[in-house]
Amino acid sequence: MPPVIIPPEFRARIAGRPALPGRSPDGGAWLARLPHLIAEYLERWRLRVDGEPRSGENALVVPVLRASGEQAAVKLTWPHPEAEWEHLALRLWEGKGAVRMLAADPREQVLLLERLDADRPLTREFVIDACEVVGSLMLALDLAAPPQVESLASRAGRLRDGAADPTPLVPRRLQDQAHSTVVDLLTDPPPARLVHEDLHDANVLAPIGPGRGEWLAIDPK
């Protein structure tokens, strides 16, 4: 099988990232290992490549076929804390409102996922319709939080300060509302719930097969 070509734009994004002590290698070291990781998991999970890879901010996604002929995708993520519990969230959701996880190696942050239609992101829909879809997925993904994941209270200061810092990217009234909400949540915290912190229209894709609904969330943080 010919080697998977790592997209140059993905290499450029990852290459200069510093190591996080005890959490991840530097970007260059991880990129050097990446071809070997791809080959290892193709062999381990009995997969063959079925198309060109796609990349996001932190991960490479390789379309594959399983031994049964089922379409799937291998996601290889540069190890970082935000993705540390992705496998746990996907396991808890069991494909209900989110991409279904088929196998995982949490140590390496490598996942085998059902294949979704990467050419049909929610970003193509009218913004009001997209907002309604995201809202419905928030309800579908609402579960009690497992004890392993980080709590809002554990990083309250950073969230509170970030919501108070002026930025031209967000209207001031929304910043004020976010800051007030964080303060209220910390003053009178509700029961702990599992939250997909990066649920936006670019992280919602259409399924390929029947019986999976119209839209599914990906890439939980």
Coordinates of C-alpha atoms in Angstrom, one line a residue:
M1 CA 0.0 0.0 0.0
P2 CA 1.5 3.4 -0.9
P3 CA 2.2 5.8 2.0
V4 CA -0.4 8.3 3.0
I5 CA 0.7 11.8 1.9
I6 CA 0.6 14.3 4.8
P7 CA -1.0 17.5 3.5
P8 CA 1.6 20.3 3.5
E9 CA -0.8 22.8 5.2
F10 CA -1.2 20.3 8.1
R11 CA 2.6 19.9 8.4
A12 CA 2.9 23.7 8.6
R13 CA 0.3 24.0 11.3
I14 CA 1.8 21.3 13.5
A15 CA 5.6 21.7 12.9
G16 CA 6.4 24.5 15.3
R17 CA 4.3 23.5 18.2
P18 CA 6.2 23.1 21.5
A19 CA 6.1 20.0 23.6
L20 CA 3.8 20.0 26.6
P21 CA 5.8 18.4 29.4
G22 CA 4.3 15.0 30.2
R23 CA 1.4 15.5 27.8
S24 CA 2.7 15.6 24.2
P25 CA 5.8 15.7 22.0
D26 CA 6.7 18.8 20.0
G27 CA 5.0 19.1 16.7
G28 CA 8.1 18.2 14.6
A29 CA 8.8 15.0 16.6
W30 CA 5.1 13.9 16.3
L31 CA 5.1 14.6 12.5
A32 CA 8.2 12.4 12.2
R33 CA 6.3 9.6 13.9
L34 CA 3.1 10.1 12.0
P35 CA 3.7 7.9 9.0
H36 CA 4.7 5.0 11.3
L37 CA 1.5 5.6 13.4
I38 CA -0.6 5.5 10.3
A39 CA 1.0 2.2 9.2
E40 CA 0.7 0.7 12.7
Y41 CA -3.0 1.4 13.0
L42 CA -3.9 0.4 9.5
E43 CA -2.3 -3.0 10.3
R44 CA -3.7 -3.3 13.8
W45 CA -7.3 -2.6 12.8
R46 CA -7.0 -4.4 9.4
L47 CA -7.8 -1.3 7.3
R48 CA -6.9 -0.1 3.9
V49 CA -6.8 3.5 2.7
D50 CA -9.8 4.7 0.7
G51 CA -9.1 8.2 -0.4
E52 CA -7.1 11.3 0.3
P53 CA -6.6 12.4 4.0
R54 CA -8.2 15.6 5.3
S55 CA -6.9 17.7 8.1
G56 CA -8.1 20.1 10.8
E57 CA -6.4 22.3 13.3
N58 CA -4.9 19.4 15.3
A59 CA -5.7 16.1 13.5
L60 CA -5.3 14.1 10.3
V61 CA -8.2 12.1 9.2
V62 CA -7.6 9.2 6.8
P63 CA -10.6 7.6 5.0
V64 CA -10.3 3.8 5.2
L65 CA -12.2 0.6 4.6
R66 CA -12.5 -2.1 7.3
A67 CA -12.1 -5.8 6.5
S68 CA -15.9 -6.1 6.2
G69 CA -15.9 -3.3 3.5
E70 CA -17.5 -0.8 5.9
Q71 CA -16.4 2.8 5.4
A72 CA -14.6 4.4 8.3
A73 CA -12.0 7.0 9.1
V74 CA -8.8 7.0 11.3
K75 CA -8.3 10.2 13.2
L76 CA -4.7 10.8 14.4
T77 CA -4.5 13.8 16.7
W78 CA -1.4 15.7 17.8
P79 CA -1.6 14.8 21.6
H80 CA -2.9 17.8 23.6
P81 CA -5.0 18.3 26.7
E82 CA -8.2 19.5 24.9
A83 CA -8.5 16.1 23.1
E84 CA -7.5 13.9 26.0
W85 CA -11.1 12.8 26.8
E86 CA -12.5 12.8 23.2
H87 CA -12.7 9.0 23.3
L88 CA -14.6 9.0 26.6
A89 CA -17.2 11.4 25.3
L90 CA -17.7 9.5 22.1
R91 CA -18.0 6.2 24.0
L92 CA -20.6 7.7 26.4
W93 CA -22.7 9.2 23.5
E94 CA -22.7 5.9 21.6
G95 CA -23.3 7.5 18.3
K96 CA -26.5 9.3 19.5
G97 CA -26.0 12.8 18.1
A98 CA -22.3 12.3 17.5
V99 CA -20.0 10.4 15.2
R100 CA -19.8 6.7 16.3
M101 CA -16.4 5.5 17.6
L102 CA -15.5 2.1 16.4
A103 CA -12.1 1.7 18.2
A104 CA -9.6 3.8 20.1
D105 CA -6.1 4.0 21.5
P106 CA -6.4 6.9 24.0
R107 CA -2.7 6.8 24.8
E108 CA -1.8 7.9 21.3
Q109 CA -5.1 9.8 20.7
V110 CA -5.9 7.7 17.7
L111 CA -9.5 6.9 16.9
L112 CA -11.3 4.7 14.4
L113 CA -14.6 6.4 13.6
E114 CA -17.6 5.9 11.3
R115 CA -17.2 7.7 8.0
L116 CA -19.2 10.9 7.7
D117 CA -19.7 13.2 4.6
A118 CA -16.8 15.7 4.9
D119 CA -18.2 17.5 1.9
R120 CA -21.5 18.3 3.7
P121 CA -20.6 20.4 6.8
L122 CA -23.4 22.3 8.6
T123 CA -21.6 25.5 7.5
R124 CA -23.3 25.2 4.1
E125 CA -26.8 25.6 5.7
F126 CA -28.6 28.9 6.3
V127 CA -27.4 30.3 9.6
I128 CA -30.7 30.1 11.4
D129 CA -31.2 26.5 10.4
A130 CA -27.6 25.8 11.5
C131 CA -28.3 27.3 14.9
E132 CA -31.4 25.1 15.4
V133 CA -29.4 22.0 14.5
V134 CA -26.6 22.9 17.0
G135 CA -29.3 23.5 19.6
S136 CA -30.9 20.1 19.0
L137 CA -27.5 18.4 19.2
M138 CA -26.8 20.1 22.5
L139 CA -29.9 18.4 23.8
A140 CA -29.0 15.1 22.3
L141 CA -25.5 15.2 23.8
D142 CA -26.6 16.2 27.3
L143 CA -25.4 13.6 29.8
A144 CA -24.2 13.5 33.4
A145 CA -20.5 14.3 33.4
P146 CA -18.1 11.4 34.2
P147 CA -15.6 12.1 37.0
Q148 CA -12.5 12.1 34.8
V149 CA -13.2 15.2 32.7
E150 CA -12.2 18.7 33.8
S151 CA -14.9 20.8 35.5
L152 CA -15.9 24.4 34.9
A153 CA -14.8 25.3 38.4
S154 CA -11.3 24.0 37.9
R155 CA -10.6 26.7 35.3
A156 CA -13.0 29.3 36.4
G157 CA -10.5 32.1 36.6
R158 CA -9.3 31.8 33.0
L159 CA -12.9 31.6 31.7
R160 CA -14.0 34.6 33.8
D161 CA -11.0 36.7 32.9
G162 CA -11.3 35.8 29.2
A163 CA -14.9 36.8 29.1
A164 CA -14.1 40.1 30.6
D165 CA -11.2 41.0 28.2
P166 CA -12.4 43.3 25.4
T167 CA -12.2 41.9 21.9
P168 CA -13.3 43.2 18.5
L169 CA -14.4 39.6 17.5
V170 CA -17.4 39.5 19.8
P171 CA -20.0 42.2 20.5
R172 CA -19.6 43.7 24.0
R173 CA -23.1 42.8 25.1
L174 CA -22.3 39.1 24.4
Q175 CA -19.1 39.3 26.3
D176 CA -20.9 40.8 29.3
Q177 CA -23.5 38.1 29.1
A178 CA -20.8 35.4 29.0
H179 CA -19.0 36.9 31.9
S180 CA -22.2 37.1 34.0
T181 CA -23.1 33.5 33.1
V182 CA -19.7 32.2 34.2
V183 CA -20.0 34.1 37.5
D184 CA -23.5 32.7 38.1
L185 CA -22.5 29.2 37.3
L186 CA -19.6 29.4 39.8
T187 CA -21.8 30.9 42.5
D188 CA -24.6 28.4 42.2
P189 CA -23.2 25.5 40.1
P190 CA -25.8 23.1 38.5
P191 CA -25.3 19.3 38.5
A192 CA -22.3 18.4 36.5
R193 CA -23.1 17.8 32.8
L194 CA -20.9 16.6 29.9
V195 CA -20.5 19.6 27.5
H196 CA -19.1 19.6 23.9
E197 CA -17.2 22.9 24.1
D198 CA -16.4 23.1 20.4
L199 CA -19.9 22.5 19.0
H200 CA -20.2 24.9 16.1
D201 CA -21.3 24.5 12.5
A202 CA -17.9 23.4 11.2
N203 CA -17.9 20.5 13.7
V204 CA -21.2 19.1 12.4
L205 CA -21.3 16.8 9.4
A206 CA -24.0 14.8 7.5
P207 CA -23.9 11.0 7.9
I208 CA -23.3 8.8 4.9
G209 CA -25.5 5.8 5.7
P210 CA -29.2 5.7 6.5
G211 CA -30.7 5.6 9.9
R212 CA -28.2 8.0 11.5
G213 CA -30.4 11.2 11.4
E214 CA -29.5 14.3 9.4
W215 CA -26.5 15.7 11.3
L216 CA -23.8 14.4 13.7
A217 CA -21.3 16.3 15.9
I218 CA -17.6 15.6 15.7
D219 CA -14.4 16.7 17.5
P220 CA -15.6 17.1 21.1
K221 CA -13.5 19.2 23.4

